[in-house]
Coordinates of C-alpha atoms and ligand atoms in Angstrom, one line a residue:
X27 CA 26.1 -31.0 50.4
X28 CA 23.5 -29.1 52.8
X29 CA 20.8 -26.8 50.9
X30 CA 22.0 -23.6 53.3
X31 CA 25.6 -23.8 51.6
X32 CA 24.3 -23.5 48.5
X33 CA 22.8 -20.5 48.9
X34 CA 26.1 -18.7 50.5
X35 CA 28.1 -16.2 48.9
X36 CA 27.5 -12.9 47.5
X37 CA 24.3 -12.8 45.4
X38 CA 24.4 -10.9 42.0
X39 CA 20.9 -11.1 41.5
X40 CA 18.7 -8.4 43.2
X41 CA 15.2 -7.3 42.9
X42 CA 14.6 -3.9 41.1
X43 CA 13.2 -1.4 43.1
X44 CA 9.3 -0.6 42.1
X45 CA 9.8 2.4 40.0
X46 CA 12.5 0.9 37.9
X47 CA 10.6 -2.3 37.3
X48 CA 7.6 -0.1 36.4
X49 CA 9.8 2.2 34.0
X50 CA 11.0 -1.1 32.0
X51 CA 7.7 -2.6 32.1
X52 CA 6.2 0.7 30.9
X53 CA 8.3 0.6 27.6
X54 CA 5.8 -2.2 26.3
X55 CA 3.1 -0.2 26.4
X56 CA 4.1 3.3 26.0
X57 CA 6.3 3.0 22.7
X58 CA 5.6 6.7 21.6
X59 CA 3.2 9.4 21.7
X60 CA 0.5 7.4 19.5
X61 CA 0.6 4.5 21.9
X62 CA -0.2 7.4 24.8
X63 CA -3.1 8.5 22.9
X64 CA -4.3 5.1 22.2
X65 CA -4.3 4.0 25.6
X66 CA -6.2 7.0 27.2
X67 CA -8.8 7.3 24.4
X68 CA -9.5 3.6 24.8
X69 CA -9.9 4.8 28.5
X70 CA -12.3 7.3 27.3
X71 CA -14.2 4.8 25.3
X72 CA -14.4 2.3 28.0
X73 CA -15.7 4.9 30.4
X74 CA -19.0 5.4 27.9
X75 CA -17.8 8.7 26.5
X76 CA -19.9 10.1 23.8
X77 CA -17.0 12.7 23.0
X78 CA -13.8 13.0 23.2
X79 CA -11.3 15.7 22.3
X80 CA -7.8 15.2 21.9
X81 CA -5.3 18.1 21.8
X82 CA -1.9 17.8 21.2
X83 CA 0.6 20.5 22.0
X84 CA 4.4 20.4 19.8
X85 CA 7.1 22.5 19.3
X86 CA 9.3 22.1 16.0
X87 CA 11.1 18.8 17.8
X88 CA 8.7 17.3 19.6
X89 CA 5.3 16.4 20.9
X90 CA 5.2 18.5 24.5
X91 CA 1.7 17.8 26.1
X92 CA -1.0 15.2 25.3
X93 CA -4.5 16.2 26.8
X94 CA -7.5 13.7 26.3
X95 CA -10.9 15.2 27.6
X96 CA -14.2 13.1 27.7
X97 CA -17.6 13.0 28.8
X98 CA -17.5 9.5 30.0
X99 CA -18.6 7.8 33.6
X100 CA -15.3 9.8 35.3
X101 CA -14.0 8.7 38.7
X102 CA -14.5 9.5 42.6
X103 CA -11.4 10.2 44.6
X104 CA -10.6 6.8 45.8
X105 CA -10.6 5.6 42.1
X106 CA -8.6 8.5 40.6
X107 CA -5.6 7.5 43.0
X108 CA -6.2 3.7 42.6
X109 CA -6.1 4.0 38.7
X110 CA -2.1 5.2 38.8
X111 CA -1.3 1.5 40.5
X112 CA 0.1 -0.9 38.4
X113 CA -2.6 -3.7 37.6
X114 CA -5.3 -1.7 39.3
X115 CA -8.2 -1.9 36.7
X116 CA -12.3 -1.8 37.2
X117 CA -12.7 -3.7 34.0
X118 CA -12.3 -7.5 35.4
X119 CA -11.8 -9.1 38.4
X120 CA -10.2 -12.1 37.1
X121 CA -8.5 -13.4 34.0
X122 CA -11.6 -15.6 33.1
X123 CA -13.8 -12.4 33.3
X124 CA -12.0 -11.8 29.9
X125 CA -13.9 -14.2 28.1
X126 CA -17.3 -11.9 28.5
X127 CA -15.5 -8.6 27.9
X128 CA -15.8 -5.9 25.6
X129 CA -13.6 -3.4 26.9
X130 CA -10.6 -2.0 25.4
X131 CA -8.7 -2.1 28.5
X132 CA -8.4 -4.6 31.1
X133 CA -4.6 -5.0 31.9
X134 CA -4.4 -1.9 34.7
X135 CA -1.3 -0.9 33.1
X136 CA -1.8 2.4 31.3
X137 CA -2.1 4.8 33.4
X138 CA 0.8 3.5 35.6
X139 CA 2.9 2.9 32.8
X140 CA 2.0 6.1 31.3
X141 CA 2.5 8.0 35.0
X142 CA 6.0 5.8 35.3
X143 CA 7.9 8.0 32.3
X144 CA 6.2 11.0 32.3
X145 CA 4.1 13.8 34.4
X146 CA 0.1 13.0 34.4
X147 CA -2.3 15.0 35.6
X148 CA -5.8 13.8 35.8
X149 CA -8.9 15.8 36.8
X150 CA -12.0 13.7 37.0
X151 CA -15.7 13.9 38.4
X152 CA -17.9 11.0 38.6
X153 CA -21.6 11.2 37.9
X154 CA -24.5 11.1 40.5
X155 CA -24.4 11.0 44.5
X156 CA -21.1 11.8 46.2
X157 CA -19.6 13.3 43.0
X158 CA -20.1 17.1 43.6
X159 CA -16.3 17.8 43.2
X160 CA -13.8 16.6 40.7
X161 CA -10.5 15.2 42.1
X162 CA -6.9 16.3 40.6
X163 CA -4.5 13.9 40.8
X164 CA -0.9 14.7 39.8
X165 CA 2.0 11.6 39.3
X166 CA 5.4 11.9 37.8
X167 CA 7.9 9.3 37.3
X168 CA 5.5 6.9 39.1
X169 CA 5.3 8.9 42.2
X170 CA 1.6 10.7 43.1
X171 CA 2.7 14.4 43.9
X172 CA -0.6 15.8 44.5
X173 CA -4.1 14.5 45.2
X174 CA -6.7 17.6 46.0
X175 CA -10.2 18.7 45.2
X176 CA -10.9 20.4 42.1
X177 CA -13.7 22.2 39.7
X178 CA -14.4 20.4 36.6
X179 CA -17.2 18.8 34.4
X180 CA -18.2 15.3 35.0
X181 CA -15.8 13.3 32.8
X182 CA -12.0 12.8 32.8
X183 CA -9.3 14.9 31.7
X184 CA -5.9 13.8 31.3
X185 CA -2.7 15.8 30.8
X186 CA 0.6 13.9 29.7
X187 CA 3.9 16.1 29.7
X188 CA 7.5 15.3 29.6
X189 CA 7.0 12.1 27.9
X190 CA 10.1 9.7 28.4
X191 CA 11.8 12.5 30.8
X192 CA 13.2 9.8 32.7
X193 CA 13.9 7.2 29.9
X194 CA 16.4 9.2 28.0
X195 CA 17.0 5.8 25.6
X196 CA 13.4 5.9 24.6
X197 CA 13.4 9.5 23.9
X198 CA 16.3 9.3 21.5
X199 CA 14.8 6.7 19.5
X200 CA 11.5 8.7 18.8
X201 CA 11.3 9.1 15.4
X202 CA 10.8 13.0 13.7
X203 CA 7.7 15.1 14.8
X204 CA 5.8 14.6 11.4
X205 CA 6.5 10.6 11.9
X206 CA 4.9 10.4 15.4
X207 CA 2.4 12.9 14.8
X208 CA 1.3 10.3 11.4
X209 CA 1.3 7.9 13.8
X210 CA -0.6 9.3 16.4
X211 CA -3.3 10.1 13.9
X212 CA -3.4 6.9 12.5
X213 CA -4.0 5.6 15.8
X214 CA -6.8 7.8 16.0
X215 CA -7.9 7.0 12.6
X216 CA -8.6 3.4 13.7
X217 CA -10.2 4.6 17.1
X218 CA -12.8 6.6 15.2
X219 CA -13.5 4.1 12.4
X220 CA -14.2 1.3 15.0
X221 CA -16.3 3.6 17.1
X222 CA -18.7 5.6 14.6
X223 CA -21.0 6.3 17.1
X224 CA -18.4 8.6 19.2
X225 CA -17.9 11.9 18.3
X226 CA -13.6 12.3 18.0
X227 CA -12.0 15.5 17.5
X228 CA -8.2 15.7 17.3
X229 CA -6.5 19.4 17.5
X230 CA -2.6 19.9 16.9
X231 CA -1.7 23.0 18.2
X232 CA -5.2 24.6 18.5
X233 CA -5.9 23.7 14.9
X234 CA -8.3 20.7 14.1
X235 CA -6.9 17.9 12.2
X236 CA -9.7 15.3 12.6
X237 CA -13.5 15.5 13.7
X238 CA -16.1 13.0 13.3
X239 CA -19.9 13.3 13.6
X240 CA -21.9 11.2 15.8
X241 CA -23.4 9.0 13.3
X242 CA -25.3 6.0 13.4
X243 CA -23.4 5.1 10.1
X244 CA -19.8 4.1 9.6
X245 CA -19.9 5.6 6.3
X246 CA -20.0 9.4 7.6
X247 CA -17.3 8.5 10.2
X248 CA -15.3 7.1 6.6
X249 CA -16.4 10.4 5.1
X250 CA -15.3 12.7 7.8
X251 CA -12.0 11.1 8.0
X252 CA -11.3 10.3 4.5
X253 CA -13.6 12.4 2.7
X254 CA -16.3 11.8 -0.2
X255 CA -13.9 10.0 -2.8
X256 CA -13.3 7.6 -0.6
X257 CA -16.8 7.4 1.0
X258 CA -18.2 7.3 -2.9
X259 CA -16.2 4.3 -3.6
X260 CA -17.4 2.1 -1.1
X261 CA -19.6 -1.0 -1.0
X262 CA -21.5 -2.3 2.2
X263 CA -20.3 -5.7 3.3
X264 CA -22.3 -7.7 6.1
X265 CA -22.8 -11.3 7.2
X266 CA -24.7 -13.0 9.7
X267 CA -23.1 -16.2 10.9
X268 CA -23.1 -18.1 14.0
X269 CA -19.3 -17.5 14.5
X270 CA -19.1 -13.9 13.1
X271 CA -20.8 -10.9 12.1
X272 CA -19.5 -9.2 9.9
X273 CA -20.3 -5.1 9.1
X274 CA -18.6 -2.7 7.4
X275 CA -17.4 -1.5 3.7
X276 CA -14.8 -2.3 1.3
X277 CA -14.1 -0.7 -1.8
X278 CA -14.7 -1.4 -5.8
X279 CA -11.5 -2.7 -7.1
X280 CA -10.8 0.3 -9.3
X281 CA -8.8 2.5 -7.2
X282 CA -6.2 -0.3 -5.4
X283 CA -3.5 0.6 -3.2
X284 CA -0.1 -0.4 -2.7
X285 CA -0.1 -0.6 0.9
X286 CA -2.8 -2.2 3.2
X287 CA -3.0 1.2 5.4
X288 CA -6.5 1.6 4.2
X289 CA -7.8 -1.6 5.7
X290 CA -9.3 -0.8 9.0
X291 CA -10.6 -3.9 10.8
X292 CA -11.6 -4.2 14.3
X293 CA -13.0 -7.1 16.6
X294 CA -15.7 -6.0 19.0
X295 CA -15.0 -2.6 18.3
X296 CA -10.8 -3.1 19.0
X297 CA -9.1 -2.1 16.1
X298 CA -6.8 -5.1 15.2
X299 CA -3.8 -6.1 12.9
X300 CA -4.2 -9.0 11.2
X301 CA -2.7 -10.6 8.1
X302 CA -4.8 -13.5 8.0
X303 CA -7.9 -11.2 7.8
X304 CA -5.9 -8.9 5.0
X305 CA -5.5 -11.9 3.2
X306 CA -9.2 -12.9 3.7
X307 CA -10.3 -9.6 2.4
X308 CA -8.3 -9.7 -0.9
X309 CA -9.5 -13.1 -1.3
X310 CA -12.8 -11.9 -1.6
X311 CA -11.9 -10.0 -4.7
X312 CA -10.2 -12.9 -6.2
X313 CA -8.9 -11.9 -9.6
X314 CA -10.5 -8.5 -9.5
X315 CA -7.3 -6.8 -7.7
X316 CA -3.7 -7.0 -9.3
X317 CA -1.5 -8.5 -7.2
X318 CA 0.7 -6.5 -4.6
X319 CA -2.2 -4.2 -4.4
X320 CA -4.6 -3.9 -1.4
X321 CA -8.4 -2.4 -1.4
X322 CA -9.7 -0.3 0.8
X323 CA -12.0 -1.7 3.4
X324 CA -13.3 -0.9 6.9
X325 CA -14.8 -4.0 8.6
X326 CA -16.2 -4.5 12.2
X327 CA -16.4 -8.2 13.3
X328 CA -18.3 -9.0 16.2
X329 CA -17.3 -12.5 17.7
X330 CA -18.2 -14.0 20.8
X331 CA -15.2 -12.4 23.1
X332 CA -14.6 -15.8 24.6
X333 CA -13.3 -16.9 21.0
X334 CA -10.9 -13.7 21.0
X335 CA -7.9 -13.9 23.0
X336 CA -7.1 -10.4 23.1
X337 CA -4.2 -11.0 26.1
X338 CA -1.2 -11.4 23.1
X339 CA 0.8 -8.5 23.7
X340 CA 0.4 -5.3 25.9
X341 CA -0.8 -3.0 23.1
X342 CA -3.6 -5.7 22.3
X343 CA -3.4 -5.0 18.2
X344 CA -2.8 -8.5 17.7
X345 CA -5.0 -11.0 18.9
X346 CA -5.7 -14.8 18.5
X347 CA -9.0 -16.1 17.3
X348 CA -10.7 -19.5 17.8
X349 CA -12.2 -21.1 14.7
X350 CA -10.1 -18.9 12.7
X351 CA -10.3 -20.6 9.3
X352 CA -14.2 -20.8 9.5
X353 CA -14.4 -17.0 10.4
X354 CA -11.8 -15.7 7.9
X355 CA -13.8 -17.9 5.3
X356 CA -17.2 -15.9 6.4
X357 CA -15.2 -12.5 5.9
X358 CA -13.8 -13.6 2.2
X359 CA -17.5 -14.7 1.4
X360 CA -19.1 -11.9 2.4
X361 CA -16.6 -9.8 0.6
X362 CA -17.2 -11.4 -2.6
X363 CA -20.8 -11.6 -2.3
X364 CA -20.9 -7.9 -2.1
X365 CA -18.8 -7.4 -4.9
X366 CA -20.7 -9.6 -7.2
X367 CA -24.2 -7.8 -6.6
X368 CA -22.1 -4.5 -7.9
X369 CA -21.6 -3.8 -11.3
X370 CA -18.1 -3.4 -11.5
X371 CA -17.6 -2.2 -15.2
X372 CA -14.7 0.6 -14.5
X373 CA -16.3 4.0 -14.6
X374 CA -15.2 6.2 -17.1
X375 CA -13.2 9.2 -15.7
X376 CA -11.9 12.0 -17.6
X377 CA -11.7 10.1 -21.0
X378 CA -9.9 7.2 -19.2
X379 CA -11.3 4.2 -17.5
X380 CA -10.6 3.7 -13.9
X381 CA -8.4 0.8 -14.1
X382 CA -6.4 1.8 -16.8
X383 CA -3.5 2.9 -14.5
X384 CA -2.7 -0.7 -13.8
X385 CA -2.2 -2.0 -17.1
X386 CA 1.4 -1.3 -18.6
X387 CA 2.0 2.5 -19.1
X388 CA 3.1 4.0 -22.2
X389 CA 5.9 6.8 -22.2
X390 CA 4.9 10.2 -21.4
X391 CA 5.3 10.7 -25.0
X392 CA 4.0 14.5 -25.2
X393 CA 5.7 15.7 -22.3
X394 CA 7.4 18.9 -23.4
X395 CA 10.4 17.9 -21.3
X396 CA 11.2 14.8 -22.8
X397 CA 14.1 15.2 -24.6
X398 CA 15.9 17.2 -22.1
X399 CA 15.4 14.4 -19.4
X400 CA 16.2 12.1 -22.0
X401 CA 13.3 9.9 -22.2
X402 CA 13.0 8.3 -25.6
X403 CA 11.1 9.7 -28.2
X404 CA 8.2 8.8 -30.2
X405 CA 6.7 5.7 -28.6
X406 CA 4.7 4.0 -31.1
X407 CA 4.0 0.5 -29.4
X408 CA 1.5 1.9 -26.9
X409 CA -0.5 5.1 -27.3
X410 CA -3.4 4.5 -25.8
X411 CA -3.9 3.9 -22.2
X412 CA -7.5 2.1 -22.6
X413 CA -7.5 -1.0 -21.2
X414 CA -8.4 -2.8 -24.0
X415 CA -5.6 -1.1 -26.2
X416 CA -2.9 -2.1 -23.2
X417 CA -4.2 -5.8 -23.2
X418 CA -3.5 -5.9 -26.7
X419 CA -0.3 -4.7 -26.8
X420 CA 0.4 -7.1 -24.0
X421 CA -0.4 -9.8 -25.8
X422 CA 1.3 -8.3 -29.2
X423 CA 4.5 -8.5 -26.7
X424 CA 4.1 -11.8 -25.6
X425 CA 4.1 -13.0 -29.1
X426 CA 7.1 -11.2 -29.9
X427 CA 8.9 -12.1 -27.0
X428 CA 12.4 -13.5 -27.5
X429 CA 12.2 -12.1 -30.6
X430 CA 14.3 -9.2 -31.9
X431 CA 14.4 -6.5 -34.5
X432 CA 16.8 -8.2 -36.8
X433 CA 20.0 -6.8 -37.8
X434 CA 21.3 -3.6 -36.2
X435 CA 21.7 -2.3 -39.7
X436 CA 18.2 -1.6 -40.1
X437 CA 18.3 1.0 -37.0
X438 CA 17.7 4.5 -37.7
X439 CA 20.3 5.2 -35.1
X440 CA 22.9 2.4 -36.1
X441 CA 26.4 2.5 -36.2
X442 CA 27.5 6.0 -37.4
X443 CA 30.8 6.8 -39.1
X444 CA 32.8 6.0 -36.1
X445 CA 31.3 2.8 -36.0
X446 CA 29.7 3.6 -32.7
X447 CA 25.8 4.4 -32.6
X448 CA 25.3 8.2 -33.2
X449 CA 24.7 10.3 -30.0
X450 CA 27.2 8.1 -28.4
X451 CA 30.6 8.8 -29.3
X452 CA 33.0 11.3 -27.2
X453 CA 30.8 11.2 -24.0
X454 CA 32.9 9.7 -20.8
X455 CA 31.4 6.6 -19.3
X456 CA 32.7 3.8 -17.1
X457 CA 30.5 1.5 -19.5
X458 CA 31.4 0.4 -22.7
X459 CA 29.9 1.4 -25.9
X460 CA 26.9 -0.7 -26.2
X461 CA 24.8 -1.4 -29.5
X462 CA 21.0 -2.5 -28.9
X463 CA 20.3 -5.6 -30.5
X464 CA 16.8 -5.7 -29.4
X465 CA 14.3 -6.0 -27.0
X466 CA 12.8 -8.9 -25.0
X467 CA 9.3 -9.5 -23.4
X468 CA 9.0 -5.4 -23.7
X469 CA 11.2 -5.6 -20.5
X470 CA 15.1 -6.4 -21.3
X471 CA 17.1 -4.5 -23.9
X472 CA 19.7 -6.6 -25.7
X473 CA 22.8 -5.1 -26.2
X474 CA 26.1 -5.9 -27.4
X475 CA 29.3 -4.1 -27.0
X476 CA 32.3 -3.8 -29.3
X477 CA 34.1 -6.8 -28.2
X478 CA 31.0 -8.7 -28.3
X479 CA 30.2 -9.4 -24.9
X480 CA 26.1 -9.3 -24.9
X481 CA 24.4 -7.3 -22.5
X482 CA 21.2 -7.6 -21.0
X483 CA 19.5 -4.1 -19.5
X484 CA 16.4 -3.9 -17.5
X485 CA 14.5 -0.8 -19.1
X486 CA 12.8 -0.1 -16.2
X487 CA 15.9 0.0 -13.9
X488 CA 17.8 1.9 -16.3
X489 CA 15.1 4.7 -16.8
X490 CA 14.9 5.1 -13.3
X491 CA 18.6 5.5 -12.5
X492 CA 18.4 8.3 -15.3
X493 CA 15.4 10.0 -13.9
X494 CA 16.8 9.7 -10.5
X495 CA 20.1 11.0 -11.4
X496 CA 18.2 14.0 -13.0
X497 CA 15.9 14.7 -10.2
X498 CA 18.5 14.5 -7.6
X499 CA 21.1 16.7 -9.3
X500 CA 18.6 19.6 -10.1
X501 CA 18.9 22.5 -8.1
X502 CA 16.2 24.9 -9.2
X503 CA 12.9 23.4 -8.9
X504 CA 11.4 25.9 -11.2
X505 CA 13.2 24.0 -14.3
X506 CA 12.0 20.7 -13.2
X507 CA 8.3 21.3 -12.5
X508 CA 5.6 21.2 -15.1
X509 CA 2.6 23.2 -14.5
X510 CA -0.9 21.2 -14.9
X511 CA -3.6 22.7 -17.2
X512 CA -5.9 21.6 -14.7
X513 CA -4.9 21.7 -11.2
X514 CA -5.3 18.1 -9.3
X515 CA -7.3 18.6 -6.0
X516 CA -6.3 15.8 -3.3
X517 CA -8.3 15.2 -0.4
X518 CA -6.0 13.2 1.9
X519 CA -7.0 11.7 5.4
X520 CA -5.6 13.5 8.7
X521 CA -2.7 11.4 8.7
X522 CA -1.6 11.8 5.3
X523 CA -2.1 15.5 5.4
X524 CA -0.1 15.8 8.2
X525 CA 2.6 14.0 6.5
X526 CA 2.2 16.3 3.2
X527 CA 2.1 19.3 5.1
X528 CA 5.1 18.4 6.6
X529 CA 7.1 17.3 3.6
X530 CA 5.5 20.6 1.4
X531 CA 8.8 21.9 0.9
X532 CA 11.0 19.0 0.1
X533 CA 8.3 18.3 -2.5
X534 CA 8.2 21.3 -4.0
X535 CA 12.1 21.2 -4.2
X536 CA 11.7 18.4 -6.3
X537 CA 9.0 20.2 -8.7
X538 CA 5.7 19.4 -6.9
X539 CA 3.5 22.7 -6.5
X540 CA 1.5 22.0 -3.7
X541 CA -0.8 24.6 -1.8
X542 CA -3.2 23.7 1.3
X543 CA -6.7 25.0 0.7
X544 CA -9.2 23.6 3.3
X545 CA -8.9 21.0 5.6
X546 CA -6.9 18.3 4.6
X547 CA -7.4 19.2 1.1
X548 CA -4.4 20.2 -1.2
X549 CA -4.2 21.6 -4.7
X550 CA -1.4 20.6 -6.7
X551 CA -0.7 23.0 -9.6
X552 CA 2.6 21.5 -10.7
X553 CA 4.2 18.0 -10.7
X554 CA 8.2 16.9 -11.7
X555 CA 8.2 17.3 -15.4
X556 CA 9.6 13.7 -15.8
X557 CA 6.5 12.2 -14.7
X558 CA 5.2 13.7 -18.1
X559 CA 1.6 12.5 -18.4
X560 CA 0.8 11.3 -15.0
X561 CA -0.7 14.2 -14.4
X562 CA -4.2 13.0 -13.1
X563 CA -5.4 12.4 -9.3
X564 CA -4.9 9.1 -9.0
X565 CA -1.4 8.8 -10.5
X566 CA -0.4 11.7 -8.0
X567 CA -2.2 10.0 -5.1
X568 CA -0.6 7.0 -6.1
X569 CA 3.1 8.5 -6.2
X570 CA 2.4 10.3 -2.7
X571 CA 1.6 6.9 -1.3
X572 CA 4.6 5.5 -2.6
X573 CA 6.4 8.6 -0.8
X574 CA 4.4 8.0 2.5
X575 CA 5.1 4.5 2.5
X576 CA 8.8 4.6 3.2
X577 CA 10.4 4.6 6.4
X578 CA 11.7 8.1 6.9
X579 CA 12.9 10.0 9.6
X580 CA 15.2 12.9 8.8
X581 CA 14.6 15.6 6.2
X582 CA 17.5 13.9 4.0
X583 CA 15.9 10.7 4.0
X584 CA 12.5 12.2 3.2
X585 CA 14.0 14.0 0.3
X586 CA 15.6 10.8 -0.8
X587 CA 12.2 8.8 -0.7
X588 CA 10.6 11.4 -2.6
X589 CA 13.5 11.5 -5.5
X590 CA 13.4 7.5 -5.7
X591 CA 9.5 7.8 -5.9
X592 CA 9.2 10.1 -8.4
X593 CA 12.2 8.2 -10.7
X594 CA 10.1 5.1 -9.9
X595 CA 6.8 6.2 -10.9
X596 CA 8.2 8.4 -13.8
X597 CA 10.1 5.2 -15.4
X598 CA 9.2 3.4 -18.2
X599 CA 7.3 0.5 -16.9
X600 CA 8.4 -3.3 -17.7
X601 CA 6.2 -4.6 -20.5
X602 CA 6.5 -1.7 -22.3
X603 CA 7.2 -2.1 -26.1
X604 CA 9.9 0.5 -27.5
X605 CA 11.2 1.0 -30.5
X606 CA 14.8 0.4 -31.4
X607 CA 15.8 4.2 -31.1
X608 CA 14.3 4.8 -27.7
X609 CA 16.2 1.5 -26.7
X610 CA 19.1 3.4 -28.0
X611 CA 18.8 6.4 -26.4
X612 CA 17.8 4.9 -23.1
X613 CA 21.2 3.0 -22.8
X614 CA 23.3 6.1 -23.9
X615 CA 21.8 7.9 -21.3
X616 CA 22.4 5.4 -18.8
X617 CA 26.4 5.3 -19.7
X618 CA 26.4 8.6 -18.9
X619 CA 24.5 8.4 -15.1
X620 CA 26.8 8.4 -12.1
X621 CA 26.0 4.8 -11.4
X622 CA 24.9 3.2 -14.5
X623 CA 25.2 -0.5 -12.9
X624 CA 22.0 -0.5 -10.3
X625 CA 18.8 1.4 -9.8
X626 CA 18.1 3.8 -7.1
X627 CA 17.0 1.0 -5.0
X628 CA 20.0 -1.1 -5.7
X629 CA 19.1 -3.5 -8.3
X630 CA 21.3 -4.2 -11.2
X631 CA 20.4 -2.5 -14.3
X632 CA 22.2 -4.5 -16.4
X633 CA 23.7 -8.0 -16.8
X634 CA 26.6 -8.8 -19.2
X635 CA 27.9 -12.1 -21.0
X636 CA 31.2 -12.2 -22.0
X637 CA 32.2 -13.4 -25.3
X638 CA 34.2 -16.1 -23.4
X639 CA 31.1 -16.5 -20.9
X640 CA 29.1 -17.7 -23.9
X641 CA 31.5 -19.9 -25.6
X642 CA 31.8 -21.6 -22.5
X643 CA 27.8 -22.0 -22.1
X644 CA 27.7 -23.7 -25.3
X645 CA 31.0 -25.7 -24.7
X646 CA 32.9 -24.2 -27.4
X647 CA 36.0 -24.3 -24.7
Ligands
ADP712 P1 -7.3 -0.4 32.5 O1 -7.5 0.2 31.3 O2 -6.8 -1.8 31.4 O3 -8.4 -0.9 33.3 P2 -5.6 2.2 33.1 O4 -4.4 2.0 33.4 O5 -6.0 2.3 31.4 O6 -6.1 0.1 32.9 O7 -6.9 2.6 33.8 C1 -7.0 1.9 35.1 C2 -8.7 2.3 35.3 O8 -8.8 3.6 35.6 C3 -9.6 2.0 34.4 O9 -9.8 0.6 34.9 C4 -10.7 2.6 34.9 O10 -11.3 2.5 36.2 C5 -10.0 4.2 35.3 N1 -9.9 5.2 34.3 C6 -9.1 5.2 33.1 N2 -9.3 6.6 32.5 C7 -10.3 6.6 32.9 C8 -11.3 7.5 32.3 N3 -11.4 8.3 31.0 N4 -12.5 7.5 32.6 C9 -12.9 7.0 33.7 N5 -12.3 5.8 34.1 C10 -10.8 5.9 33.9
MG713 MG1 -6.9 1.3 29.8

């Protein structure tokens, strides 16, 4: 067959026109407003700016305009035009240059990508000779509309409007305004931490949301963003190794967090995300940290750029590191060494040691609403929350594992005249009557039905279900809120503050009384009464952290997340010994819930073994 015969026929493949191709490529770089801010601020930092001001304008639905103003080197007219072309960059000439590059950008994609899917106005003026006037360039949907002289100071201002106006699919997948704002603020926090010598200021609709000072020390930047409490809990970390220089701070192990959201790592000034580095930092803590928790850490690593491949993904958040294992070991060692120099006796705060809340929690035994919400009464097993007593209890629990409290006849809530445990007769439930036999491992309640089926109940899951129904079913917030004797002050990061501000009304509907007072500082006057004595700052912060960690979008999802978090935090923990009475009450309450079979997260609350299943297990049939 001749070659030209092979290419005959109508082709189905065609080349996309340039602007369509650019729109598609832009999808990787410009995912959401936060990516626009990240790219523009990175350009400002690359331009040697000492001050960067970010202004975001929003209507109730979405971010409508993003402005980034810097005092960097600026651009002349020719460059201002060229900057909009794909693959136009002043930062490298060939890929091999990357090996010696510290700039955040180098792909020459950001401005072209943003301009492909938005309207971008750049006003820029360079410094020095031939830079008397500024240039204004307007581009929209990939086309340059205007290039003209303009007035303006040295430096660059970029305004982005109508983001995703020509990519409706992308627009549709944007999350709610608070989620987008939180993402955006998070990106700024990371950039601010990685550039402590730059003054970063962020305003939303004219209100200042974040402002760092130009400081020689990262600690002041941390303080400006996360507050005194976080900054005060930090220990310096340094290491000087031929492969890597480590500088920064890690927290004491006393206020561990459920998510790694406050571990901000940069490599050569570039914020990066790396599970391996997270693991190395945790490794440095050894057994000081409870499992599944994370410290706070702000670390900058200086690594020979030829060993760091930043060209893994257009957003450059993920990197590949040569000699990674050695470098990870240096990080872990540096963290370990810093911690070992510190006196890590838990500080005593308000009569409780800081580490106490990571040990088993007793029932909220003095909450005035306990009877009302059905939390078992008179917890005797764990009355104190000092780590010592909790640990003793733990050991006691281990000894009694698999034992029971003997015959049900000894229960004070034993079978009543009807043969049913008191308090249960006559109530409608899909679950058969249950009589508690005992508790295993401080975690599972052992019960039997009248038909002699054996039922095991997960006490935490069960209590979670009970509280969930209670909180979700409550319409009048006043009844479910408990005023705090001493209001708790929370200092949030700008990102968390944005989230908190936005969910204030929903939190209130669930029993939180929260007021903003001062920048990113909140006063908590009341908490949902089902939380009982979890009324200290760290418990409340922990709960909010749990709420913030949910992937939520709509107000309904947020409300649901809040309800679940309250139920989860308020519920009795696994590993808490309960009296037979408490167990019996818990089971009775569970029977009356809407869905007694699963906890709000979908885990089972109970499993049962029928009499015949037991017989089969013992080969009796
Ligand atoms: P990259 O940052 O990868 O080079 P961009 O598309 O982000 O690509 O920017 C293209 C070029 O425009 C940059 O290389 C730089 O020369 C110029 N530029 C962009 N933003 C600024 C700014 N704020 N100040 C000075 N020059 C800028
Ligand atoms: Mg760039």
